[in-house]
Structures are given as structure tokens and as C-alpha cells.
Amino acid sequence: MKKSSRAFKALWAGEIVSEFGGAAGAIINGLVLYEITGSKEWMGVLWLVYFIPSLILQMVSSPFLNHVEKGKMLKNIQLIRSISYTLPLLGYWAFSNTGAITGLVLLQCILGLLQPIYASLAFSLLPDICKEDELAAANGLLDGTLRLMAFIAPGVTTLLLVVMPMQCIYVISAMMYFISFLSLSRIQVKLNQRIPAWTKKFWWAEMKLGYKIFFQKPKLVRLTFLSSSVQFAVGASMVLSVPFIRGDLKGETWEYAIFSGCFSVGYALGTLLLRKLPRNNQVMYLGLVGGGVSFIMLFFVHLTSFAWLCELFGGTLFPLYNANSAAIFQKEAPRERLSQLSAVRLLFFRSTTPLGILFASSQFIHFSSREIYLIVGTLIAAPGLFYFFSAFGEKENNLLDVQNSVNKTEGTS
């Protein structure tokens, strides 16, 4: 971290505070809406308002992202988010419950629209502000920090609720995003290319070309679909975790709280482990296999303490795959197309999570929670094992070999 560039430190600091603000805000969104309506249907509407516009924009926005100034766009998004978090509070003060619900819906819609743009640009910005041999560590540090903040934020929010009305948390979330805006303002990355005149024909041609280039890169497609299988399992786990701990294992509320936090703690540990291990394909796919096995192990456990260990184990190993596969994507995607291709990559991730939710919650699929854990874990571990053993036969096993060989060739030409 000490050797990282100033721009990366600014991005990292901005991500930390915004993740805390977003996690705290998400908790309050649910609490405020349920207190007003007492309806789980309204909770579903709130998430649909977030997901549907987000996925639609994700599908069609990729051509725009190649032709924006990334640092400037990222900080502007954080400023808009900061302002948006005041909408429920303003609605509550002005129009009471109806205004609060309207503010919540507007907030969720804005967050859903901005999230895919922000995530794609932040992902594609890393190669511009980090050295290539630092990308895996940088991805791991960002991902691990965000997971840790997602674990810390609920506890801190609970303490804040003891001393202030829950609507006031929106002010804290707005402040966190404004601090993120200030931090990201320190990033200076210029776009060294001419921006073509914007026309409908240009947009359509660019979008088709982006998807075409993506599917012409077999390694990028393979890594994206392997990561999507993980997101499918995450979606299923969102449905299963409470009934599994509270129902199957007869656990208490506090035992579920520990279960939900073990993965984030493990992920932070995995980020540290990532720095100690060689960056090769075997280690990368071993992380994928281990993560899948952690789901499979839940099929066999009968004590909550063992379930905690499964989550801790999975959280520790998944960063080995996630950070290294992200680094490969950032290196091998054409630099001038990275923002666009990262948007395509993120589209698959965000699409498979709702599919996992539907799979685990469908009334037409008669599997127990344990059986679903076994199925989704096998979907991750089986291809991971195949590619793990295949990696032993690859000539270029080290993740940096491809780039190093290119540099050597250029140096001798």
C-alpha cells in the first residue's frame, strides 16, 4: 500500500467511505420502508426499482464508457449519490410518510442507474493508476476492504441507532459519499483519444462491436462465466442463509449474525493471503475450487459453528480467484475498450445474481436448502477442478508471463 500511486490511494479511500455510507443507507432503507408500510411486497418493489433500471442501463451503456474521463465521471457519480441520500429525509420532512416512500423509490432508482456505470469505470481505471504487476494485489485490496466495510457497517449503524433517529443515518450516508467525492477529486487521468461525434448510428455500431470483441476473447469469456457461476451461488445464498441457520440448524439470531459476517472476515484474510502466494493459474483456480467446496460443505454440517467455518473457509479462498481473474481481464482486454468490456462483464455478474435468487426461492424447484448448497457449490467447484488440472499443462502458467514476454519482444525489436 505504501508503494501504491497517489491516485490508487485516493480511489481506495473513496471506496472505503462510500461503501460504509451505502451499507448503512441500505439498512435504513429497509427499516424505514417496513416501519411505514409493514409490507414485504413493498420491500420487493424497492429492490425491483433498483435492479430493473440498472440491468437495462447495463445492457446499453457500454459504448458511452469508452469515451468519458473516468476520474471525473467517478467523482460526479459520488456527488450525485450524496445529494440523492437526502431525498427520503426531505420527503419525510415535507410530506411525512408518502414523501418518505417517494424519496426512497427515487433514491433506489438513482442508485440502480449509477451503480453499473461506477463499477465499470472503477474497474477499468485500475490499469491506468497501477502497475501491471500490482493489479492482482490492488483488486484484492479493494475487494477485501469493501467486504470488510460491509461487515463493519451494520454493527456501527446499530450503535448509531441507539443515539439518533434512524432517518438521520441518511445524513451520515450523504456525508460519506461527499467525502468520497472529495477523495476521488484527487485522481487525474486524462483520456488520450478523440471522442467521435455522438449519433444513434455510432452508438449502435459501438455497442455491437463491444459485445463482438468480448466474445472474441475466449479467456475473458471463460473467466466471466466462471465468476458468474459464483454470483449465481451468491444469489441463492441470499435466499437460503436465514432459513438454513434459523430453520435447518435451529440457530439463534446472533448465530446467524456471526454466519453472515464470517465470509467478509474470511475475505479480508484471503486478501492478506493473496500477497503471500505465487500469482499463477493453479493458485487462481484453487481459490475457485475452494470457494465451491465451501458451499458443498454446508450440505453436510449440522452445527452452526461448522457453518461459520465453512463461510470463513470460502471467504478466505475466493479472493485468490476473484483478484487474479480480474487482473487478467484488465491486462488482456484492449485498453481502449476496457471500460466497455468491463460493463459487459459486470452485466453477466449482475444478471446471474437474480437468477440465483429465483432458483433458490422458486416454488417449482423442490430442493432443500442443503441440496441447493450442494448444487451451486458443484457448479463452481467442478469447472474449477477441470481448469485447475488443465493449468499444469499450460506453457504460460504465471499470470504475468504473457505481459513479460510481450515486453521482452518489444525490447528486442
C-alpha positions as a LaTeX table, in Angstrom:
\begin{tabular}{lrrr}
\hline
Residue & $x$ (\AA) & $y$ (\AA) & $z$ (\AA) \\
\hline
Met1 & 0.00 & 0.00 & 0.00 \\
Lys2 & 2.89 & 2.37 & 0.75 \\
Lys3 & 4.23 & 1.94 & $-2.81$ \\
Ser4 & 0.84 & 2.49 & $-4.44$ \\
Ser5 & 0.23 & 5.57 & $-6.54$ \\
Arg6 & $-1.48$ & 8.63 & $-5.14$ \\
Ala7 & $-4.42$ & 8.05 & $-7.49$ \\
Phe8 & $-4.93$ & 4.49 & $-6.21$ \\
Lys9 & $-4.83$ & 5.66 & $-2.60$ \\
Ala10 & $-7.48$ & 8.26 & $-3.46$ \\
Leu11 & $-9.65$ & 5.61 & $-5.10$ \\
Trp12 & $-9.17$ & 3.21 & $-2.18$ \\
Ala13 & $-10.07$ & 5.86 & 0.41 \\
Gly14 & $-13.10$ & 6.94 & $-1.62$ \\
Glu15 & $-14.30$ & 3.34 & $-1.90$ \\
Ile16 & $-13.99$ & 2.76 & 1.86 \\
Val17 & $-16.15$ & 5.68 & 2.95 \\
Ser18 & $-18.72$ & 5.24 & 0.17 \\
Glu19 & $-19.10$ & 1.52 & 0.93 \\
Phe20 & $-19.80$ & 2.35 & 4.56 \\
Gly21 & $-22.31$ & 5.02 & 3.56 \\
Gly22 & $-24.03$ & 2.71 & 1.08 \\
Ala23 & $-24.23$ & $-0.23$ & 3.50 \\
Ala24 & $-25.62$ & 1.96 & 6.29 \\
Gly25 & $-28.11$ & 3.56 & 3.90 \\
Ala26 & $-29.31$ & 0.18 & 2.63 \\
Ile27 & $-30.07$ & $-0.94$ & 6.19 \\
Ile28 & $-32.05$ & 2.22 & 6.90 \\
Asn29 & $-33.93$ & 1.99 & 3.59 \\
Gly30 & $-35.40$ & $-1.35$ & 4.62 \\
Leu31 & $-36.15$ & $-0.28$ & 8.18 \\
Val32 & $-37.85$ & 2.98 & 7.15 \\
Leu33 & $-39.95$ & 1.35 & 4.45 \\
Tyr34 & $-41.06$ & $-1.54$ & 6.66 \\
Glu35 & $-41.90$ & 0.82 & 9.53 \\
Ile36 & $-44.11$ & 2.89 & 7.23 \\
Thr37 & $-45.78$ & 0.10 & 5.21 \\
Gly38 & $-45.34$ & $-3.09$ & 7.25 \\
Ser39 & $-45.36$ & $-4.83$ & 3.87 \\
Lys40 & $-42.84$ & $-7.31$ & 2.45 \\
Glu41 & $-44.33$ & $-6.63$ & $-1.00$ \\
Trp42 & $-43.08$ & $-3.05$ & $-0.77$ \\
Met43 & $-39.63$ & $-4.43$ & 0.06 \\
Gly44 & $-39.74$ & $-6.41$ & $-3.19$ \\
Val45 & $-40.82$ & $-3.29$ & $-5.10$ \\
Leu46 & $-37.89$ & $-1.36$ & $-3.63$ \\
Trp47 & $-35.39$ & $-3.93$ & $-4.96$ \\
Leu48 & $-37.11$ & $-4.18$ & $-8.33$ \\
Val49 & $-36.86$ & $-0.40$ & $-8.69$ \\
Tyr50 & $-33.12$ & $-0.82$ & $-8.09$ \\
Phe51 & $-32.44$ & $-3.85$ & $-10.29$ \\
Ile52 & $-34.62$ & $-3.39$ & $-13.39$ \\
Pro53 & $-33.41$ & 0.09 & $-14.49$ \\
Ser54 & $-29.89$ & $-0.94$ & $-13.51$ \\
Leu55 & $-29.84$ & $-4.02$ & $-15.74$ \\
Ile56 & $-31.43$ & $-2.18$ & $-18.67$ \\
Leu57 & $-28.84$ & 0.59 & $-18.47$ \\
Gln58 & $-26.09$ & $-2.02$ & $-18.04$ \\
Met59 & $-27.02$ & $-3.59$ & $-21.38$ \\
Val60 & $-26.99$ & $-0.38$ & $-23.42$ \\
Ser61 & $-24.48$ & 1.90 & $-21.66$ \\
Ser62 & $-21.22$ & 0.17 & $-22.59$ \\
Pro63 & $-20.45$ & 2.32 & $-25.70$ \\
Phe64 & $-20.58$ & 5.51 & $-23.59$ \\
Leu65 & $-17.94$ & 4.32 & $-21.16$ \\
Asn66 & $-15.05$ & 4.26 & $-23.61$ \\
His67 & $-15.40$ & 8.00 & $-24.20$ \\
Val68 & $-15.64$ & 9.58 & $-20.77$ \\
Glu69 & $-12.99$ & 10.92 & $-18.42$ \\
Lys70 & $-13.06$ & 8.17 & $-15.82$ \\
Gly71 & $-11.83$ & 10.07 & $-12.77$ \\
Lys72 & $-14.15$ & 12.99 & $-13.40$ \\
Met73 & $-17.15$ & 10.74 & $-14.00$ \\
Leu74 & $-16.49$ & 8.72 & $-10.83$ \\
Lys75 & $-16.37$ & 11.78 & $-8.58$ \\
Asn76 & $-19.51$ & 13.25 & $-10.19$ \\
Ile77 & $-21.37$ & 10.00 & $-9.55$ \\
Gln78 & $-20.40$ & 10.16 & $-5.86$ \\
Leu79 & $-21.64$ & 13.75 & $-5.65$ \\
Ile80 & $-24.99$ & 12.76 & $-7.19$ \\
Arg81 & $-25.26$ & 9.85 & $-4.75$ \\
Ser82 & $-24.51$ & 12.19 & $-1.84$ \\
Ile83 & $-27.36$ & 14.50 & $-2.85$ \\
Ser84 & $-29.71$ & 11.57 & $-3.54$ \\
Tyr85 & $-29.40$ & 10.24 & 0.01 \\
Thr86 & $-31.11$ & 13.36 & 1.30 \\
Leu87 & $-34.27$ & 12.68 & $-0.77$ \\
Pro88 & $-36.02$ & 10.32 & 1.71 \\
Leu89 & $-35.21$ & 12.70 & 4.56 \\
Leu90 & $-36.52$ & 15.75 & 2.66 \\
Gly91 & $-39.63$ & 13.81 & 1.63 \\
Tyr92 & $-40.26$ & 12.77 & 5.22 \\
Trp93 & $-39.94$ & 16.34 & 6.50 \\
Ala94 & $-42.08$ & 17.82 & 3.73 \\
Phe95 & $-44.83$ & 15.25 & 3.18 \\
Ser96 & $-44.48$ & 12.73 & 6.00 \\
Asn97 & $-44.83$ & 9.03 & 5.09 \\
Thr98 & $-45.86$ & 9.47 & 1.44 \\
Gly99 & $-42.94$ & 11.78 & 0.80 \\
Ala100 & $-40.54$ & 9.38 & 2.51 \\
Ile101 & $-41.68$ & 6.48 & 0.30 \\
Thr102 & $-41.37$ & 8.66 & $-2.82$ \\
Gly103 & $-37.87$ & 9.69 & $-1.74$ \\
Leu104 & $-36.92$ & 6.06 & $-1.14$ \\
Val105 & $-38.12$ & 5.00 & $-4.59$ \\
Leu106 & $-36.26$ & 7.87 & $-6.26$ \\
Leu107 & $-33.13$ & 7.06 & $-4.26$ \\
Gln108 & $-33.20$ & 3.39 & $-5.24$ \\
Cys109 & $-33.77$ & 4.23 & $-8.89$ \\
Ile110 & $-30.85$ & 6.68 & $-8.95$ \\
Leu111 & $-28.55$ & 4.25 & $-7.14$ \\
Gly112 & $-29.52$ & 1.46 & $-9.52$ \\
Leu113 & $-28.80$ & 3.60 & $-12.57$ \\
Leu114 & $-25.44$ & 4.85 & $-11.28$ \\
Gln115 & $-24.04$ & 1.61 & $-9.84$ \\
Pro116 & $-23.21$ & $-0.20$ & $-13.13$ \\
Ile117 & $-21.54$ & 2.91 & $-14.55$ \\
Tyr118 & $-19.49$ & 3.47 & $-11.39$ \\
Ala119 & $-18.43$ & $-0.17$ & $-11.02$ \\
Ser120 & $-17.39$ & $-0.50$ & $-14.68$ \\
Leu121 & $-15.38$ & 2.73 & $-14.66$ \\
Ala122 & $-13.68$ & 1.99 & $-11.32$ \\
Phe123 & $-12.69$ & $-1.46$ & $-12.59$ \\
Ser124 & $-11.31$ & $-0.12$ & $-15.87$ \\
Leu125 & $-9.48$ & 2.75 & $-14.10$ \\
Leu126 & $-7.14$ & 0.45 & $-12.17$ \\
Pro127 & $-4.75$ & $-0.31$ & $-15.08$ \\
Asp128 & $-4.36$ & 3.46 & $-15.57$ \\
Ile129 & $-3.30$ & 4.11 & $-11.96$ \\
Cys130 & $-1.49$ & 0.86 & $-11.04$ \\
Lys131 & 1.47 & $-1.00$ & $-12.45$ \\
Glu132 & 0.56 & $-4.23$ & $-14.21$ \\
Asp133 & 2.33 & $-6.45$ & $-11.68$ \\
Glu134 & 0.30 & $-4.73$ & $-8.91$ \\
Leu135 & $-3.16$ & $-5.30$ & $-10.43$ \\
Ala136 & $-3.95$ & $-8.57$ & $-8.63$ \\
Ala137 & $-2.95$ & $-7.10$ & $-5.25$ \\
Ala138 & $-4.84$ & $-3.88$ & $-5.98$ \\
Asn139 & $-8.01$ & $-5.78$ & $-6.92$ \\
Gly140 & $-7.67$ & $-7.93$ & $-3.82$ \\
Leu141 & $-7.14$ & $-4.93$ & $-1.55$ \\
Leu142 & $-10.17$ & $-3.08$ & $-2.93$ \\
Asp143 & $-12.42$ & $-6.13$ & $-2.87$ \\
Gly144 & $-11.31$ & $-7.24$ & 0.59 \\
Thr145 & $-11.71$ & $-3.75$ & 2.03 \\
Leu146 & $-15.21$ & $-3.41$ & 0.64 \\
Arg147 & $-16.20$ & $-6.79$ & 2.07 \\
Leu148 & $-14.82$ & $-5.79$ & 5.46 \\
Met149 & $-16.71$ & $-2.49$ & 5.40 \\
Ala150 & $-19.90$ & $-4.35$ & 4.51 \\
Phe151 & $-19.32$ & $-6.37$ & 7.68 \\
Ile152 & $-18.46$ & $-3.39$ & 9.91 \\
Ala153 & $-21.17$ & $-1.00$ & 8.71 \\
Pro154 & $-24.21$ & $-2.91$ & 10.10 \\
Gly155 & $-22.71$ & $-3.02$ & 13.61 \\
Val156 & $-21.78$ & 0.65 & 13.59 \\
Thr157 & $-25.21$ & 1.55 & 12.21 \\
Thr158 & $-26.85$ & $-0.39$ & 15.04 \\
Leu159 & $-24.88$ & 1.64 & 17.59 \\
Leu160 & $-25.81$ & 4.90 & 15.85 \\
Leu161 & $-29.49$ & 3.96 & 16.00 \\
Val162 & $-29.22$ & 3.87 & 19.78 \\
Val163 & $-28.39$ & 7.59 & 19.93 \\
Met164 & $-30.26$ & 9.09 & 16.95 \\
Pro165 & $-33.45$ & 8.67 & 14.89 \\
Met166 & $-32.94$ & 6.28 & 12.00 \\
Gln167 & $-33.79$ & 8.95 & 9.38 \\
Cys168 & $-30.66$ & 10.84 & 10.47 \\
Ile169 & $-28.50$ & 8.00 & 9.15 \\
Tyr170 & $-29.28$ & 9.37 & 5.69 \\
Val171 & $-27.30$ & 12.48 & 6.60 \\
Ile172 & $-24.32$ & 10.28 & 7.54 \\
Ser173 & $-24.59$ & 8.34 & 4.26 \\
Ala174 & $-24.73$ & 11.61 & 2.31 \\
Met175 & $-21.65$ & 12.87 & 4.17 \\
Met176 & $-19.75$ & 9.63 & 3.42 \\
Tyr177 & $-20.43$ & 9.95 & $-0.30$ \\
Phe178 & $-19.39$ & 13.61 & $-0.24$ \\
Ile179 & $-16.10$ & 12.64 & 1.43 \\
Ser180 & $-15.68$ & 10.04 & $-1.31$ \\
Phe181 & $-16.28$ & 12.78 & $-3.88$ \\
Leu182 & $-13.51$ & 14.86 & $-2.31$ \\
Ser183 & $-11.14$ & 11.89 & $-2.28$ \\
Leu184 & $-11.80$ & 10.97 & $-5.92$ \\
Ser185 & $-11.21$ & 14.60 & $-6.91$ \\
Arg186 & $-7.51$ & 13.88 & $-6.41$ \\
Ile187 & $-7.49$ & 11.40 & $-9.31$ \\
Gln188 & $-6.17$ & 12.92 & $-12.52$ \\
Val189 & $-6.45$ & 10.57 & $-15.52$ \\
Lys190 & $-6.77$ & 12.02 & $-18.99$ \\
Leu191 & $-8.46$ & 10.27 & $-21.89$ \\
Asn192 & $-5.95$ & 10.37 & $-24.74$ \\
Gln193 & $-8.25$ & 9.78 & $-27.67$ \\
Arg194 & $-10.58$ & 11.73 & $-29.88$ \\
Ile195 & $-14.23$ & 11.38 & $-28.91$ \\
Pro196 & $-16.35$ & 10.72 & $-32.03$ \\
Ala197 & $-19.47$ & 12.72 & $-32.70$ \\
Trp198 & $-22.37$ & 11.09 & $-30.90$ \\
Thr199 & $-25.08$ & 9.70 & $-33.18$ \\
Lys200 & $-27.59$ & 6.88 & $-32.96$ \\
Lys201 & $-25.69$ & 5.00 & $-35.66$ \\
Phe202 & $-22.42$ & 5.42 & $-33.77$ \\
Trp203 & $-23.97$ & 4.19 & $-30.51$ \\
Trp204 & $-25.50$ & 1.08 & $-32.13$ \\
Ala205 & $-22.30$ & 0.23 & $-34.01$ \\
Glu206 & $-20.20$ & 0.71 & $-30.86$ \\
Met207 & $-22.47$ & $-1.47$ & $-28.73$ \\
Lys208 & $-22.41$ & $-4.32$ & $-31.26$ \\
Leu209 & $-18.64$ & $-4.03$ & $-31.60$ \\
Gly210 & $-18.14$ & $-4.15$ & $-27.83$ \\
Tyr211 & $-20.08$ & $-7.41$ & $-27.47$ \\
Lys212 & $-18.34$ & $-8.82$ & $-30.56$ \\
Ile213 & $-14.88$ & $-8.07$ & $-29.17$ \\
Phe214 & $-15.83$ & $-9.56$ & $-25.81$ \\
Phe215 & $-16.91$ & $-12.88$ & $-27.33$ \\
Gln216 & $-13.77$ & $-12.95$ & $-29.48$ \\
Lys217 & $-11.66$ & $-13.21$ & $-26.31$ \\
Pro218 & $-12.13$ & $-16.84$ & $-25.12$ \\
Lys219 & $-10.15$ & $-16.41$ & $-21.90$ \\
Leu220 & $-12.15$ & $-13.32$ & $-20.90$ \\
Val221 & $-15.42$ & $-15.10$ & $-21.67$ \\
Arg222 & $-14.32$ & $-18.15$ & $-19.67$ \\
Leu223 & $-13.31$ & $-16.14$ & $-16.61$ \\
Thr224 & $-16.51$ & $-14.09$ & $-16.80$ \\
Phe225 & $-18.74$ & $-17.16$ & $-16.90$ \\
Leu226 & $-16.83$ & $-18.83$ & $-14.07$ \\
Ser227 & $-17.26$ & $-15.68$ & $-11.97$ \\
Ser228 & $-20.94$ & $-15.58$ & $-12.97$ \\
Ser229 & $-21.41$ & $-19.06$ & $-11.50$ \\
Val230 & $-20.13$ & $-17.63$ & $-8.22$ \\
Gln231 & $-22.63$ & $-14.77$ & $-8.45$ \\
Phe232 & $-25.40$ & $-17.31$ & $-9.11$ \\
Ala233 & $-24.44$ & $-19.08$ & $-5.89$ \\
Val234 & $-24.33$ & $-15.74$ & $-4.03$ \\
Gly235 & $-27.88$ & $-15.01$ & $-5.20$ \\
Ala236 & $-29.06$ & $-18.41$ & $-3.98$ \\
Ser237 & $-27.28$ & $-17.90$ & $-0.67$ \\
Met238 & $-29.11$ & $-14.58$ & $-0.14$ \\
Val239 & $-32.35$ & $-16.58$ & $-0.03$ \\
Leu240 & $-31.05$ & $-19.62$ & 1.88 \\
Ser241 & $-28.85$ & $-18.22$ & 4.63 \\
Val242 & $-31.59$ & $-17.22$ & 7.11 \\
Pro243 & $-33.79$ & $-20.35$ & 6.75 \\
Phe244 & $-30.68$ & $-22.56$ & 6.80 \\
Ile245 & $-29.32$ & $-21.18$ & 10.08 \\
Arg246 & $-32.63$ & $-20.44$ & 11.80 \\
Gly247 & $-34.54$ & $-23.42$ & 10.37 \\
Asp248 & $-32.27$ & $-26.33$ & 9.44 \\
Leu249 & $-29.68$ & $-25.73$ & 12.16 \\
Lys250 & $-32.10$ & $-24.24$ & 14.75 \\
Gly251 & $-29.69$ & $-21.36$ & 15.35 \\
Glu252 & $-30.37$ & $-18.15$ & 17.24 \\
Thr253 & $-30.43$ & $-14.68$ & 15.72 \\
Trp254 & $-26.92$ & $-13.91$ & 16.98 \\
Glu255 & $-25.67$ & $-17.15$ & 15.41 \\
Tyr256 & $-27.00$ & $-16.01$ & 12.05 \\
Ala257 & $-25.31$ & $-12.63$ & 12.53 \\
Ile258 & $-21.96$ & $-14.39$ & 13.02 \\
Phe259 & $-22.63$ & $-16.63$ & 9.99 \\
Ser260 & $-23.35$ & $-13.62$ & 7.77 \\
Gly261 & $-20.14$ & $-11.90$ & 8.90 \\
Cys262 & $-17.75$ & $-14.86$ & 8.63 \\
Phe263 & $-17.46$ & $-14.63$ & 4.85 \\
Ser264 & $-16.42$ & $-10.97$ & 4.99 \\
Val265 & $-13.84$ & $-11.67$ & 7.69 \\
Gly266 & $-12.53$ & $-14.59$ & 5.65 \\
Tyr267 & $-12.35$ & $-12.39$ & 2.57 \\
Ala268 & $-10.21$ & $-9.86$ & 4.40 \\
Leu269 & $-7.89$ & $-12.70$ & 5.48 \\
Gly270 & $-7.82$ & $-14.01$ & 1.92 \\
Thr271 & $-6.70$ & $-10.60$ & 0.69 \\
Leu272 & $-3.69$ & $-10.84$ & 3.01 \\
Leu273 & $-3.03$ & $-14.42$ & 1.88 \\
Leu274 & $-3.10$ & $-13.26$ & $-1.73$ \\
Arg275 & 0.07 & $-11.25$ & $-1.22$ \\
Lys276 & 1.98 & $-14.29$ & 0.07 \\
Leu277 & 1.13 & $-16.80$ & $-2.67$ \\
Pro278 & 2.50 & $-17.06$ & $-6.23$ \\
Arg279 & 0.32 & $-15.49$ & $-8.91$ \\
Asn280 & $-0.24$ & $-18.44$ & $-11.21$ \\
Asn281 & $-3.18$ & $-20.25$ & $-12.72$ \\
Gln282 & $-3.13$ & $-23.12$ & $-10.23$ \\
Val283 & $-3.49$ & $-20.75$ & $-7.28$ \\
Met284 & $-6.24$ & $-18.84$ & $-9.09$ \\
Tyr285 & $-8.33$ & $-21.93$ & $-9.86$ \\
Leu286 & $-7.58$ & $-23.43$ & $-6.45$ \\
Gly287 & $-9.36$ & $-20.39$ & $-4.99$ \\
Leu288 & $-12.37$ & $-21.10$ & $-7.19$ \\
Val289 & $-12.45$ & $-24.78$ & $-6.22$ \\
Gly290 & $-12.11$ & $-23.99$ & $-2.53$ \\
Gly291 & $-14.92$ & $-21.45$ & $-2.73$ \\
Gly292 & $-17.20$ & $-24.02$ & $-4.37$ \\
Val293 & $-16.27$ & $-26.64$ & $-1.78$ \\
Ser294 & $-17.29$ & $-24.22$ & 0.99 \\
Phe295 & $-20.85$ & $-24.30$ & $-0.39$ \\
Ile296 & $-20.76$ & $-28.10$ & $-0.75$ \\
Met297 & $-19.63$ & $-28.49$ & 2.87 \\
Leu298 & $-22.82$ & $-26.77$ & 4.04 \\
Phe299 & $-24.73$ & $-29.82$ & 2.74 \\
Phe300 & $-23.11$ & $-31.90$ & 5.48 \\
Val301 & $-22.95$ & $-29.60$ & 8.53 \\
His302 & $-25.33$ & $-29.93$ & 11.47 \\
Leu303 & $-23.85$ & $-27.38$ & 13.86 \\
Thr304 & $-23.80$ & $-23.61$ & 13.41 \\
Ser305 & $-20.14$ & $-23.49$ & 14.45 \\
Phe306 & $-19.21$ & $-25.67$ & 11.46 \\
Ala307 & $-21.34$ & $-23.47$ & 9.20 \\
Trp308 & $-19.31$ & $-20.48$ & 10.41 \\
Leu309 & $-16.10$ & $-22.31$ & 9.49 \\
Cys310 & $-17.46$ & $-23.09$ & 6.01 \\
Glu311 & $-18.16$ & $-19.40$ & 5.38 \\
Leu312 & $-14.77$ & $-18.40$ & 6.78 \\
Phe313 & $-13.08$ & $-21.01$ & 4.57 \\
Gly314 & $-14.92$ & $-19.85$ & 1.44 \\
Gly315 & $-14.25$ & $-16.20$ & 2.17 \\
Thr316 & $-10.53$ & $-16.89$ & 2.58 \\
Leu317 & $-10.17$ & $-18.72$ & $-0.75$ \\
Phe318 & $-12.45$ & $-16.80$ & $-3.11$ \\
Pro319 & $-10.11$ & $-13.74$ & $-3.28$ \\
Leu320 & $-7.42$ & $-15.95$ & $-4.83$ \\
Tyr321 & $-9.69$ & $-16.38$ & $-7.84$ \\
Asn322 & $-11.51$ & $-13.06$ & $-7.89$ \\
Ala323 & $-8.47$ & $-10.77$ & $-7.68$ \\
Asn324 & $-6.32$ & $-12.75$ & $-10.13$ \\
Ser325 & $-9.09$ & $-13.23$ & $-12.70$ \\
Ala326 & $-9.88$ & $-9.50$ & $-12.54$ \\
Ala327 & $-6.19$ & $-8.71$ & $-13.11$ \\
Ile328 & $-6.11$ & $-10.99$ & $-16.19$ \\
Phe329 & $-9.20$ & $-9.28$ & $-17.58$ \\
Gln330 & $-7.68$ & $-5.83$ & $-17.06$ \\
Lys331 & $-4.42$ & $-6.87$ & $-18.76$ \\
Glu332 & $-5.79$ & $-8.78$ & $-21.74$ \\
Ala333 & $-8.76$ & $-6.61$ & $-22.69$ \\
Pro334 & $-7.83$ & $-3.91$ & $-25.24$ \\
Arg335 & $-7.03$ & $-0.84$ & $-23.17$ \\
Glu336 & $-9.13$ & 1.48 & $-25.37$ \\
Arg337 & $-12.10$ & $-0.90$ & $-24.90$ \\
Leu338 & $-11.62$ & $-1.80$ & $-21.24$ \\
Ser339 & $-14.44$ & 0.37 & $-19.88$ \\
Gln340 & $-16.87$ & $-1.06$ & $-22.41$ \\
Leu341 & $-15.81$ & $-4.69$ & $-21.91$ \\
Ser342 & $-15.88$ & $-4.34$ & $-18.12$ \\
Ala343 & $-19.50$ & $-3.17$ & $-18.46$ \\
Val344 & $-20.30$ & $-6.33$ & $-20.44$ \\
Arg345 & $-18.52$ & $-8.39$ & $-17.78$ \\
Leu346 & $-20.48$ & $-6.72$ & $-15.00$ \\
Leu347 & $-23.74$ & $-7.30$ & $-16.89$ \\
Phe348 & $-23.26$ & $-11.06$ & $-16.66$ \\
Phe349 & $-22.44$ & $-10.81$ & $-12.95$ \\
Arg350 & $-25.47$ & $-8.71$ & $-12.14$ \\
Ser351 & $-27.80$ & $-10.86$ & $-14.26$ \\
Thr352 & $-26.86$ & $-14.17$ & $-12.66$ \\
Thr353 & $-27.40$ & $-12.98$ & $-9.08$ \\
Pro354 & $-31.20$ & $-12.53$ & $-9.58$ \\
Leu355 & $-31.25$ & $-15.91$ & $-11.37$ \\
Gly356 & $-29.74$ & $-17.47$ & $-8.26$ \\
Ile357 & $-32.38$ & $-15.77$ & $-6.13$ \\
Leu358 & $-35.15$ & $-17.13$ & $-8.38$ \\
Phe359 & $-33.63$ & $-20.62$ & $-8.38$ \\
Ala360 & $-33.45$ & $-20.81$ & $-4.59$ \\
Ser361 & $-36.88$ & $-19.28$ & $-3.98$ \\
Ser362 & $-38.89$ & $-20.90$ & $-6.79$ \\
Gln363 & $-41.91$ & $-22.92$ & $-5.70$ \\
Phe364 & $-41.41$ & $-25.23$ & $-8.69$ \\
Ile365 & $-37.96$ & $-26.43$ & $-7.57$ \\
His366 & $-38.36$ & $-28.92$ & $-4.74$ \\
Phe367 & $-34.87$ & $-28.94$ & $-3.25$ \\
Ser368 & $-33.96$ & $-28.44$ & 0.39 \\
Ser369 & $-31.57$ & $-25.70$ & 1.43 \\
Arg370 & $-28.81$ & $-28.28$ & 1.82 \\
Glu371 & $-29.39$ & $-29.69$ & $-1.65$ \\
Ile372 & $-29.30$ & $-26.24$ & $-3.24$ \\
Tyr373 & $-26.00$ & $-25.51$ & $-1.49$ \\
Leu374 & $-24.68$ & $-28.81$ & $-2.91$ \\
Ile375 & $-25.85$ & $-27.94$ & $-6.43$ \\
Val376 & $-24.47$ & $-24.39$ & $-6.56$ \\
Gly377 & $-21.21$ & $-25.48$ & $-4.94$ \\
Thr378 & $-20.77$ & $-28.21$ & $-7.56$ \\
Leu379 & $-21.44$ & $-25.69$ & $-10.35$ \\
Ile380 & $-18.45$ & $-23.71$ & $-9.07$ \\
Ala381 & $-16.08$ & $-26.49$ & $-8.00$ \\
Ala382 & $-16.45$ & $-28.88$ & $-10.97$ \\
Pro383 & $-15.25$ & $-26.49$ & $-13.71$ \\
Gly384 & $-12.73$ & $-25.07$ & $-11.27$ \\
Leu385 & $-11.19$ & $-28.55$ & $-10.83$ \\
Phe386 & $-11.10$ & $-29.05$ & $-14.61$ \\
Tyr387 & $-9.21$ & $-25.81$ & $-15.21$ \\
Phe388 & $-7.00$ & $-26.38$ & $-12.16$ \\
Phe389 & $-5.62$ & $-29.62$ & $-13.59$ \\
Ser390 & $-5.56$ & $-28.18$ & $-17.11$ \\
Ala391 & $-3.34$ & $-25.36$ & $-15.86$ \\
Phe392 & $-0.49$ & $-27.84$ & $-15.23$ \\
Gly393 & $-0.22$ & $-28.41$ & $-18.96$ \\
Glu394 & $-0.18$ & $-24.73$ & $-19.92$ \\
Lys395 & 3.12 & $-23.30$ & $-21.10$ \\
Glu396 & 2.38 & $-19.85$ & $-19.67$ \\
Asn397 & 1.36 & $-20.63$ & $-16.14$ \\
Asn398 & 2.40 & $-17.44$ & $-14.41$ \\
Leu399 & $-0.25$ & $-14.76$ & $-14.75$ \\
Leu400 & 2.39 & $-12.20$ & $-15.66$ \\
Asp401 & 4.22 & $-14.32$ & $-18.25$ \\
Val402 & 2.16 & $-13.10$ & $-21.18$ \\
Gln403 & 2.85 & $-9.45$ & $-20.47$ \\
Asn404 & 6.53 & $-10.09$ & $-19.67$ \\
Ser405 & 7.06 & $-11.94$ & $-22.94$ \\
Val406 & 5.43 & $-9.06$ & $-24.82$ \\
Asn407 & 7.71 & $-6.56$ & $-23.11$ \\
Lys408 & 10.80 & $-8.63$ & $-23.95$ \\
Thr409 & 9.76 & $-8.89$ & $-27.58$ \\
Glu410 & 9.25 & $-5.15$ & $-27.81$ \\
Gly411 & 12.60 & $-4.54$ & $-26.16$ \\
Thr412 & 14.49 & $-6.61$ & $-28.75$ \\
Ser413 & 12.69 & $-5.27$ & $-31.79$ \\
\hline
\end{tabular}
